Each structure stands twice: as C-alpha cells, then as structure tokens.
Short mmCIF file of C-alpha atoms in Angstrom, two decimals:
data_model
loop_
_atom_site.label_atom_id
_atom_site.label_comp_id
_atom_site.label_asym_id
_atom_site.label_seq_id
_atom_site.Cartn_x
_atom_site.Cartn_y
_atom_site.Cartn_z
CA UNK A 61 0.00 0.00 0.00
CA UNK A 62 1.27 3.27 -0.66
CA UNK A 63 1.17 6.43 0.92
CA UNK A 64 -1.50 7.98 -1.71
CA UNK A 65 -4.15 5.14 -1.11
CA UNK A 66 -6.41 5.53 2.00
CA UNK A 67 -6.67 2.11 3.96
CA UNK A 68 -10.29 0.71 3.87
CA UNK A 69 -11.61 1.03 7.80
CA UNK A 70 -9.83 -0.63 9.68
CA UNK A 71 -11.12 -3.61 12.01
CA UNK A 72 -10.10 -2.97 16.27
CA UNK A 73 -9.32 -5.21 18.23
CA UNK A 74 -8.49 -5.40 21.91
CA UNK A 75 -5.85 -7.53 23.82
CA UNK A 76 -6.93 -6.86 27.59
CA UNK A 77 -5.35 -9.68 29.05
CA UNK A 78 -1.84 -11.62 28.60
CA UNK A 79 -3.14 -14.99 27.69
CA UNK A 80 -5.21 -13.05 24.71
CA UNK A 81 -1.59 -12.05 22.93
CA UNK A 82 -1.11 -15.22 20.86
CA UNK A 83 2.48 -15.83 19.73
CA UNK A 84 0.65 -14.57 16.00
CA UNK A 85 -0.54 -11.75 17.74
CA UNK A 86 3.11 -11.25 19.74
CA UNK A 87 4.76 -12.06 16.39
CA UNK A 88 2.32 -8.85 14.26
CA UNK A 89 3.38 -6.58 17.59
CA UNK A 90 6.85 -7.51 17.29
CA UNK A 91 7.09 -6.87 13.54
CA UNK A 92 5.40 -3.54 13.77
CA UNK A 93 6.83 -2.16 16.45
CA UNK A 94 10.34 -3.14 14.56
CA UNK A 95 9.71 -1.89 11.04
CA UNK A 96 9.17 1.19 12.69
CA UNK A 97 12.14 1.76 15.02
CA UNK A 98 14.03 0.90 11.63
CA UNK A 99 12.28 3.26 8.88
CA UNK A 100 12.94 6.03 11.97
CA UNK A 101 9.97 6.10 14.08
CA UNK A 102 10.18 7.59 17.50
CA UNK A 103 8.94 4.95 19.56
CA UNK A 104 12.06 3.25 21.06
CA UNK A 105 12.32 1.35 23.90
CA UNK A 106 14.53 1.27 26.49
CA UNK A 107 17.70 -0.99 25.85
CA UNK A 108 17.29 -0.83 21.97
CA UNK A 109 19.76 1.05 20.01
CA UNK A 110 18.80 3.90 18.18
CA UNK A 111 18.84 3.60 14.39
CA UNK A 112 20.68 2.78 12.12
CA UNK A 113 23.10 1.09 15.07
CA UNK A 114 21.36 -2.63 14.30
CA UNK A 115 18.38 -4.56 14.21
CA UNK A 116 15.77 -3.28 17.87
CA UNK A 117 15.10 -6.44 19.32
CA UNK A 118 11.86 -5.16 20.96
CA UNK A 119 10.87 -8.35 22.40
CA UNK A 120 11.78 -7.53 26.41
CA UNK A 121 9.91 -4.43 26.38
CA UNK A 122 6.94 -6.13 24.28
CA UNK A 123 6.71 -8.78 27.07
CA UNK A 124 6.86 -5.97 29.88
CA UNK A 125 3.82 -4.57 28.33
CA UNK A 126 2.07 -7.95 27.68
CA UNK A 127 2.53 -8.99 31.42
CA UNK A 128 0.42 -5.76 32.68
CA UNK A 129 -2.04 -5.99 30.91
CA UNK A 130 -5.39 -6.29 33.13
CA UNK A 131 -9.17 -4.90 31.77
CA UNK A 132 -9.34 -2.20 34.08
CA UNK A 133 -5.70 -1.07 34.08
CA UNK A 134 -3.90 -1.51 30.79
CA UNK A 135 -4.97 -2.50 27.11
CA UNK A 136 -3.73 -2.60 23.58
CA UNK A 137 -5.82 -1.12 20.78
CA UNK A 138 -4.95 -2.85 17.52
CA UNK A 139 -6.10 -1.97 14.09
CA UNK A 140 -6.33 -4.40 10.87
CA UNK A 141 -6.30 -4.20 7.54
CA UNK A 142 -7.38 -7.01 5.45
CA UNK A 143 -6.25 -9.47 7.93
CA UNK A 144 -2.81 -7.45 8.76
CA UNK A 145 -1.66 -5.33 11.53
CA UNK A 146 -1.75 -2.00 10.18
CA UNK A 147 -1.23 -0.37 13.94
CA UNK A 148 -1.69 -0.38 17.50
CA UNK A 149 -1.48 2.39 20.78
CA UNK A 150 -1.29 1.10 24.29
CA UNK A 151 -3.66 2.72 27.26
CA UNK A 152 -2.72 2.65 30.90
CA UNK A 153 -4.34 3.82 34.05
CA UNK A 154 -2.74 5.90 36.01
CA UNK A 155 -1.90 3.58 38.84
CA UNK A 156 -2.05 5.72 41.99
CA UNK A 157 -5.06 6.51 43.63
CA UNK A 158 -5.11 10.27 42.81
CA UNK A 159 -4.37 9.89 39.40
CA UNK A 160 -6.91 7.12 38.87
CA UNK A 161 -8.98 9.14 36.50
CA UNK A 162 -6.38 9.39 33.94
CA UNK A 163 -4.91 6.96 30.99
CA UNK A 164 -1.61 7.62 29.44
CA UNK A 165 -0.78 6.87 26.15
CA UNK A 166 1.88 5.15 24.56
CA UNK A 167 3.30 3.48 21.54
CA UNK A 168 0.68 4.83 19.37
CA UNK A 169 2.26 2.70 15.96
CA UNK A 170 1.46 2.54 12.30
CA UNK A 171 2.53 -0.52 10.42
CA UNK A 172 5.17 1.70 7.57
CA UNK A 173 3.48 -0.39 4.78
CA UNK A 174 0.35 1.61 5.97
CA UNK A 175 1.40 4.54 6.70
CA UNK A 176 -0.37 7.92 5.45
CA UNK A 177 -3.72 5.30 5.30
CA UNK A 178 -5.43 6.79 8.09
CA UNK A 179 -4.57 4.19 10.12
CA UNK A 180 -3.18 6.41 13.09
CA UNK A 181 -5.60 8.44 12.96
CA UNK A 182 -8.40 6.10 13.01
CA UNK A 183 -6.90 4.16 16.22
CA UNK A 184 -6.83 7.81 17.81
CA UNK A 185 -10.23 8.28 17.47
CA UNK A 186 -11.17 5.11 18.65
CA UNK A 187 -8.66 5.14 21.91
CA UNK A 188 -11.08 7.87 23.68
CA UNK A 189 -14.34 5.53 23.23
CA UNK A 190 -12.68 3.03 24.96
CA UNK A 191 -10.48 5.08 27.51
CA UNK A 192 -14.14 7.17 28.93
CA UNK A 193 -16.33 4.03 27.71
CA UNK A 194 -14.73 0.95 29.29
CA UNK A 195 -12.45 1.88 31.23
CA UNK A 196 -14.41 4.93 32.49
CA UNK A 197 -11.09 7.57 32.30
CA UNK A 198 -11.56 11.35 32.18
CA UNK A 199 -8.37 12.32 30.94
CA UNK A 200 -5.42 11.05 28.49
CA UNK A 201 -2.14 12.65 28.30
CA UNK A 202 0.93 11.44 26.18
CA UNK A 203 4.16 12.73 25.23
CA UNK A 204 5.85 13.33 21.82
CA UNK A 205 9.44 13.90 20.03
CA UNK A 206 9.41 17.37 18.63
CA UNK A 207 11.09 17.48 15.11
CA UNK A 208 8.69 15.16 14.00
CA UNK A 209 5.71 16.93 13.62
CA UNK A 210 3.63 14.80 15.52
CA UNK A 211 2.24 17.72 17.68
CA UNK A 212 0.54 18.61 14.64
CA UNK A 213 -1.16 15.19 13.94
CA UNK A 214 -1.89 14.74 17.67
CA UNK A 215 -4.26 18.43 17.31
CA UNK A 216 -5.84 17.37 14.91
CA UNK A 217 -7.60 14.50 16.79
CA UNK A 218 -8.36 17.40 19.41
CA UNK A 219 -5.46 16.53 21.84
CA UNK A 220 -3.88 20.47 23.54
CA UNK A 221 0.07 21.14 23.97
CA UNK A 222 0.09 21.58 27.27
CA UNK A 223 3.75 22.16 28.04
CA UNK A 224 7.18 21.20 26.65
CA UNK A 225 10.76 19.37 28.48
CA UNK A 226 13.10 21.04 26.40
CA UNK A 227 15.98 19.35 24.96
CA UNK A 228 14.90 16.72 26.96
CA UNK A 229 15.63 13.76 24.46
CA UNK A 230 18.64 13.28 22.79
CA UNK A 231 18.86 11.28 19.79
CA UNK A 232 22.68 12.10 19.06
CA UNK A 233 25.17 14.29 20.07
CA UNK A 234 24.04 17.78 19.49
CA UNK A 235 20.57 16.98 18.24
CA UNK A 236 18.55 17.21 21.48
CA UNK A 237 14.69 17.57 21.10
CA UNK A 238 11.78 18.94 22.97
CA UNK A 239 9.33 16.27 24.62
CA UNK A 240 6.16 17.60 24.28
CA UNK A 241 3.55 17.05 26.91
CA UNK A 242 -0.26 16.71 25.50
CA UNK A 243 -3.79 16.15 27.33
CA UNK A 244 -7.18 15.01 25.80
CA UNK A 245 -10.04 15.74 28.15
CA UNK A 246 -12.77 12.98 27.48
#
C-alpha cells in the first residue's frame, strides 16, 4: 500500500489480558513495532539502540507490556487491515489513587506499509471511546518527540500542547529535542 491510497476502515481489536496475545498476535506486535524503530519512528524502547546502530530487538519491552495488561488497568488497541496489523497504541491507568482518573498513552504505531492510510488516525479516534467508555477515564495525556511533527497530527484528533521538556531527548550528540507534553479531556 502506498502512501497515496487511504486504507479501507480498519477492524479494532483489543488484547486486555496476557493470555489473549497469541504468539501470532506477539509475532504482528513484534514486527510492527520493529519496522518502525528501523524506517525512523520515534517509539524506542529502552535498551534498543537507536537507528541505524542494528536490528531493535523489541521483544523484552513487548513482554513488559504484555505482562500488565489487566481490563481495568492496561490494554492494547490494535487496528487491521485485510487481515494485517496495520497499527496499534497502548492505554494505561494511572496507577495511583489520585491519578486514577487518567490513561496515558503510549506506543501509538502505524505498520510503515500503511502509513499515510489513516490508520493512526483512526486508532486515535477510537482510543477515547474506549479510555471514557470501558475503562471509564476522564483524561489522556501522552508525550511526543518534537522534530517530527507529531504535535501537529496529535491536534488534529483534538489533543492540547500543554507544556514542553526542552531538549529533553537526545537522539545524538548535538541533536537534542523537545518532549512535548499533550492532554485530551474525554
């Protein structure tokens, strides 16, 4: 697929509990969440080089997130294509008490053969359904790389800047970028 052509809808899914991420379903996350590290996406995880250094092997971080998964308190959001994984996001509670009423957002991924589809934008206007419907959170907040223009795409599915770290990620010596802080009220 190529970036010109617009995805058909895609189909969500939900994986709210370990035992519902099949090794196919591990094996699509993997694969994703490697093809973009690679073709430069910002969603790295800790203990995986930054490209081009070598081949990310997600897989510890990908378990990590697999393991704490629980209905009320952590869920993946995953959105197909014609039987592929074209993308997924990941929503947590905030776990202490006074926070309780908020999700963060993370890992919000688009499979790079379907990228410029829609795809990302379609699981971001799902996320908040689920976040306020089933999992009955008032708030979402995330962070972003700045250089990427990702603030951009995050406003336009109605997500505020709400304050900015600067130079508070560095990718290489002397290029240092903002993280920038957004909210979504629900």
């Amino acid at each position: 697929m190529t970036a010109h052509e617009t995805a058909r809808a895609p189909a969500f899914a939900q994986i709210a509990r370990a035992q519902d991420a099949t090794p196919a379903v591990r094996r699509d996350l993997r694969d994703c969440w490697t093809a973009v590290i690679e073709a430069g996406g910002a969603v790295v995880p800790m203990g995986c080089p930054l490209p081009p250094e070598s081949s990310p092997n997600v897989e510890p971080a990908l378990d990590e997130i697999i393991r704490g998964l629980a209905p009320q308190r952590s869920r993946i959001l995953l959105a197909g294509v014609d039987g592929a994984l074209a993308g997924w996001v990941l929503l947590r509670r905030e776990p202490h008490p006074l926070g309780a009423h908020c999700g963060t957002v993370n890992h919000l991924q688009t499979h790079v053969r379907f990228r410029g589809t829609g795809v990302g934008a379609a699981l971001m206007r799902r996320l908040p359904e689920i976040a306020r419907g089933e999992m009955g959170l008032e708030r979402l907040r995330l962070t972003a790389r700045a250089g990427l223009g990702l603030e951009d795409f995050y406003r336009r599915a109605g997500w505020t800047e709400i304050g900015r770290w600067p130079g508070a990620l560095r990718l290489a010596p002397g290029d240092d970028r903002d993280e920038i802080l957004m909210s979504l009220t629900l």
